[in-house]
Amino acid sequence: MLAGVLRLAGLLLSFGAAVHYHLKLAQWLADRWGWADSIAQFLKPLIKLPEPFNSPEILKLPVGLLQKISAQLPLPTPWQDIIAHLSLLGPHHTVGQALNLLLAHGLLKILAFLGIFLVVKTAVEWIVSIFAVIFRFSPLGPVDKLAGLVLGFFTGVVIILVMITVLVPLQVPLALLGVQGLSAALAKGISTSFFMAHFGPPLQHLDILPPLIPEFSSQFLFKHIPGGPGTKI
């Protein structure tokens, strides 16, 4: 029983550590090692923005100029919603370059979250394995197995929570990477998956999912990306 409790506690600890530290790790990887720039370079030939993100005139404008224009004239959607996020990446980037970097930073946050979760989970499981060996040969062994059924249920809930936390924001980069090909198939697979259909809405309704990419919420995705031909940037 103790081993099962420790495993569940380890999952909760791993999830909590990932939620708390993924932004700091992603920022450190971007600033110290240039991972965001590397991801952006990798993504550049793959990105094929769908409507309404594919206005060539807007994509070629410097972000600083677009921000000045937005102060005088209302921008068409979705630019009014994300101009503040784009401006944080530097006013001298073009809108297309800034959007590319924004996607790269979003993917880096997801990778940082998964990395922290897996590292902490592996470390905790190694420690728990020591206790599991001890209690397997103790008089509490049968009790441990019985309690494992109950604890297994709660462990599954935590695992589902982790999966939904990653799958919900992952739809946004996949949709913005293109509306055709592999990324479109992955985005559709996620949105129609069993986990998203049955567990996504209740968890999002409870408002307990940490936003890994707050720049692109799921509401933003469904509001602004109806589909259609994409445009390379």
Short mmCIF file of C-alpha atoms in Angstrom, two decimals:
data_model
loop_
_atom_site.label_atom_id
_atom_site.label_comp_id
_atom_site.label_asym_id
_atom_site.label_seq_id
_atom_site.Cartn_x
_atom_site.Cartn_y
_atom_site.Cartn_z
CA MET A 1 0.00 0.00 0.00
CA LEU A 2 2.80 2.38 0.90
CA ALA A 3 4.46 1.78 -2.46
CA GLY A 4 1.22 2.65 -4.25
CA VAL A 5 0.79 5.81 -2.21
CA LEU A 6 4.36 6.80 -3.01
CA ARG A 7 3.81 6.21 -6.73
CA LEU A 8 0.70 8.40 -6.70
CA ALA A 9 2.52 11.04 -4.68
CA GLY A 10 5.39 10.82 -7.16
CA LEU A 11 3.04 11.48 -10.08
CA LEU A 12 1.52 14.46 -8.30
CA LEU A 13 5.00 15.75 -7.44
CA SER A 14 6.13 15.31 -11.05
CA PHE A 15 3.06 17.13 -12.35
CA GLY A 16 3.45 19.93 -9.82
CA ALA A 17 7.15 20.36 -10.60
CA ALA A 18 6.44 20.47 -14.33
CA VAL A 19 3.68 23.06 -13.89
CA HIS A 20 5.82 25.22 -11.59
CA TYR A 21 9.16 25.10 -13.38
CA HIS A 22 8.47 24.55 -17.09
CA LEU A 23 8.37 28.27 -17.91
CA LYS A 24 11.70 28.91 -16.18
CA LEU A 25 13.31 25.94 -17.92
CA ALA A 26 11.95 26.96 -21.32
CA GLN A 27 13.19 30.53 -20.85
CA TRP A 28 16.62 29.29 -19.74
CA LEU A 29 16.90 26.97 -22.73
CA ALA A 30 15.89 29.82 -25.03
CA ASP A 31 18.24 32.42 -23.53
CA ARG A 32 21.25 30.25 -22.69
CA TRP A 33 21.23 27.70 -25.50
CA GLY A 34 19.07 29.30 -28.19
CA TRP A 35 16.64 26.41 -28.38
CA ALA A 36 13.70 28.63 -29.37
CA ASP A 37 15.67 30.06 -32.29
CA SER A 38 16.72 26.56 -33.35
CA ILE A 39 13.13 25.32 -33.22
CA ALA A 40 12.02 28.39 -35.18
CA GLN A 41 14.58 27.65 -37.90
CA PHE A 42 13.40 24.05 -38.02
CA LEU A 43 9.75 25.09 -38.24
CA LYS A 44 10.19 27.84 -40.84
CA PRO A 45 10.03 25.63 -43.97
CA LEU A 46 7.17 23.62 -42.45
CA ILE A 47 4.85 26.46 -41.49
CA LYS A 48 1.92 27.04 -43.79
CA LEU A 49 -0.41 29.39 -41.98
CA PRO A 50 -4.15 28.94 -42.50
CA GLU A 51 -6.63 31.77 -42.83
CA PRO A 52 -6.97 34.33 -41.31
CA PHE A 53 -3.25 34.36 -40.40
CA ASN A 54 -2.09 34.29 -44.00
CA SER A 55 -2.32 37.94 -45.03
CA PRO A 56 0.97 38.56 -46.94
CA GLU A 57 0.75 42.31 -46.34
CA ILE A 58 0.56 41.92 -42.56
CA LEU A 59 3.11 39.10 -42.35
CA LYS A 60 5.77 41.29 -44.00
CA LEU A 61 5.24 44.28 -41.69
CA PRO A 62 7.62 44.91 -38.76
CA VAL A 63 5.90 44.15 -35.47
CA GLY A 64 6.65 47.65 -34.17
CA LEU A 65 4.91 49.22 -37.15
CA LEU A 66 1.90 46.94 -36.80
CA GLN A 67 1.69 47.90 -33.13
CA LYS A 68 1.68 51.61 -34.06
CA ILE A 69 -1.02 50.96 -36.64
CA SER A 70 -3.10 49.06 -34.07
CA ALA A 71 -2.98 52.11 -31.80
CA GLN A 72 -4.62 54.21 -34.53
CA LEU A 73 -6.82 51.73 -36.38
CA PRO A 74 -8.55 48.53 -35.27
CA LEU A 75 -6.75 45.53 -36.74
CA PRO A 76 -8.67 42.64 -38.30
CA THR A 77 -8.91 39.46 -36.28
CA PRO A 78 -6.88 37.65 -35.08
CA TRP A 79 -4.07 40.24 -35.06
CA GLN A 80 -5.66 42.45 -32.43
CA ASP A 81 -5.67 39.47 -30.07
CA ILE A 82 -1.99 38.54 -30.41
CA ILE A 83 -0.17 41.79 -31.28
CA ALA A 84 0.86 42.24 -27.63
CA HIS A 85 2.41 38.75 -27.57
CA LEU A 86 4.23 39.36 -30.85
CA SER A 87 5.64 42.67 -29.62
CA LEU A 88 7.33 40.92 -26.68
CA LEU A 89 9.58 39.12 -29.17
CA GLY A 90 11.01 42.39 -30.49
CA PRO A 91 9.65 45.25 -32.61
CA HIS A 92 12.14 44.71 -35.44
CA HIS A 93 10.96 41.22 -36.38
CA THR A 94 8.45 40.96 -39.16
CA VAL A 95 5.06 39.65 -38.10
CA GLY A 96 5.80 36.36 -39.87
CA GLN A 97 9.12 35.95 -38.05
CA ALA A 98 7.55 36.85 -34.71
CA LEU A 99 4.71 34.39 -35.23
CA ASN A 100 7.26 31.71 -36.07
CA LEU A 101 9.15 32.49 -32.85
CA LEU A 102 5.92 32.49 -30.87
CA LEU A 103 5.17 28.97 -32.10
CA ALA A 104 8.74 27.90 -31.31
CA HIS A 105 8.49 29.23 -27.75
CA GLY A 106 5.14 27.47 -27.35
CA LEU A 107 6.58 24.12 -28.42
CA LEU A 108 9.60 24.68 -26.17
CA LYS A 109 7.27 25.20 -23.20
CA ILE A 110 5.53 21.91 -23.97
CA LEU A 111 8.89 20.12 -24.27
CA ALA A 112 10.09 21.66 -21.00
CA PHE A 113 6.89 20.53 -19.25
CA LEU A 114 7.27 16.97 -20.53
CA GLY A 115 11.00 16.91 -19.75
CA ILE A 116 10.56 17.97 -16.13
CA PHE A 117 7.64 15.60 -15.63
CA LEU A 118 9.53 12.59 -17.01
CA VAL A 119 12.78 13.32 -15.15
CA VAL A 120 11.07 13.80 -11.78
CA LYS A 121 8.80 10.81 -12.39
CA THR A 122 11.78 8.57 -13.24
CA ALA A 123 13.67 9.68 -10.13
CA VAL A 124 10.67 9.10 -7.88
CA GLU A 125 9.97 5.68 -9.42
CA TRP A 126 13.55 4.62 -8.72
CA ILE A 127 13.12 5.55 -5.05
CA VAL A 128 9.70 3.89 -4.86
CA SER A 129 11.10 0.68 -6.38
CA ILE A 130 13.29 0.27 -3.30
CA PHE A 131 10.28 0.45 -0.99
CA ALA A 132 8.29 -1.84 -3.28
CA VAL A 133 10.87 -4.60 -2.91
CA ILE A 134 10.78 -4.28 0.88
CA PHE A 135 7.00 -4.42 1.19
CA ARG A 136 6.59 -7.21 -1.35
CA PHE A 137 8.10 -9.63 1.18
CA SER A 138 6.44 -8.14 4.24
CA PRO A 139 3.16 -9.18 5.93
CA LEU A 140 1.60 -6.11 4.35
CA GLY A 141 2.04 -7.57 0.86
CA PRO A 142 -1.64 -8.66 0.36
CA VAL A 143 -2.87 -5.33 1.71
CA ASP A 144 -0.48 -3.58 -0.66
CA LYS A 145 -2.00 -5.40 -3.65
CA LEU A 146 -5.57 -4.67 -2.59
CA ALA A 147 -4.89 -0.99 -2.02
CA GLY A 148 -3.12 -0.90 -5.36
CA LEU A 149 -6.47 -1.32 -7.13
CA VAL A 150 -7.81 1.84 -5.51
CA LEU A 151 -4.60 3.77 -5.90
CA GLY A 152 -4.37 2.65 -9.53
CA PHE A 153 -7.60 4.48 -10.27
CA PHE A 154 -6.31 7.76 -8.89
CA THR A 155 -2.99 7.22 -10.65
CA GLY A 156 -4.88 6.87 -13.92
CA VAL A 157 -6.70 10.14 -13.22
CA VAL A 158 -3.39 11.96 -12.78
CA ILE A 159 -1.99 10.43 -15.98
CA ILE A 160 -5.09 11.54 -17.91
CA LEU A 161 -4.69 15.03 -16.42
CA VAL A 162 -1.10 15.17 -17.67
CA MET A 163 -2.10 13.97 -21.14
CA ILE A 164 -4.92 16.51 -21.50
CA THR A 165 -2.62 19.27 -20.21
CA VAL A 166 -0.27 18.58 -23.13
CA LEU A 167 -2.81 17.66 -25.83
CA VAL A 168 -5.00 20.76 -25.46
CA PRO A 169 -2.27 23.35 -26.23
CA LEU A 170 -0.53 21.05 -28.72
CA GLN A 171 -3.49 21.47 -31.09
CA VAL A 172 -2.57 25.12 -31.65
CA PRO A 173 0.97 24.69 -33.08
CA LEU A 174 -0.20 21.74 -35.16
CA ALA A 175 -3.06 23.77 -36.63
CA LEU A 176 -0.83 26.77 -37.34
CA LEU A 177 1.89 24.60 -38.89
CA GLY A 178 -0.50 23.78 -41.70
CA VAL A 179 -3.97 22.60 -42.53
CA GLN A 180 -2.80 19.75 -44.71
CA GLY A 181 -0.45 16.81 -44.37
CA LEU A 182 0.91 15.22 -41.19
CA SER A 183 0.33 18.17 -38.85
CA ALA A 184 -3.32 18.37 -39.91
CA ALA A 185 -3.74 14.62 -39.36
CA LEU A 186 -2.17 14.88 -35.89
CA ALA A 187 -4.32 17.88 -34.97
CA LYS A 188 -7.47 16.06 -36.10
CA GLY A 189 -6.37 12.90 -34.29
CA ILE A 190 -5.94 14.80 -31.04
CA SER A 191 -9.23 16.70 -31.31
CA THR A 192 -11.20 13.50 -32.06
CA SER A 193 -9.31 11.22 -29.67
CA PHE A 194 -11.06 9.28 -26.90
CA PHE A 195 -9.24 11.23 -24.18
CA MET A 196 -10.12 14.64 -25.60
CA ALA A 197 -13.74 13.69 -26.27
CA HIS A 198 -14.45 12.16 -22.84
CA PHE A 199 -12.02 13.84 -20.45
CA GLY A 200 -11.09 17.13 -22.14
CA PRO A 201 -14.36 19.07 -21.64
CA PRO A 202 -14.84 18.12 -17.94
CA LEU A 203 -11.24 18.98 -17.05
CA GLN A 204 -11.36 22.26 -18.95
CA HIS A 205 -14.71 23.08 -17.33
CA LEU A 206 -13.15 22.55 -13.89
CA ASP A 207 -10.45 25.08 -14.89
CA ILE A 208 -7.61 23.03 -13.36
CA LEU A 209 -5.45 22.67 -16.47
CA PRO A 210 -2.31 24.82 -16.44
CA PRO A 211 -2.01 26.88 -19.66
CA LEU A 212 1.23 25.76 -21.32
CA ILE A 213 0.75 28.22 -24.20
CA PRO A 214 -1.38 31.07 -22.82
CA GLU A 215 -0.75 33.04 -26.03
CA PHE A 216 -2.91 30.54 -27.89
CA SER A 217 -5.80 29.24 -25.81
CA SER A 218 -8.10 26.53 -27.11
CA GLN A 219 -10.83 29.17 -27.44
CA PHE A 220 -8.47 31.22 -29.61
CA LEU A 221 -7.78 28.19 -31.77
CA PHE A 222 -11.40 27.31 -32.42
CA LYS A 223 -12.37 30.96 -32.86
CA HIS A 224 -9.77 31.94 -35.44
CA ILE A 225 -8.75 28.78 -37.32
CA PRO A 226 -11.73 27.42 -39.24
CA GLY A 227 -9.52 25.72 -41.83
CA GLY A 228 -8.66 26.41 -45.44
CA PRO A 229 -5.51 26.81 -47.55
CA GLY A 230 -2.32 27.73 -45.78
CA THR A 231 0.34 30.31 -46.61
CA LYS A 232 4.06 29.88 -46.07
CA ILE A 233 5.90 32.62 -44.18
#
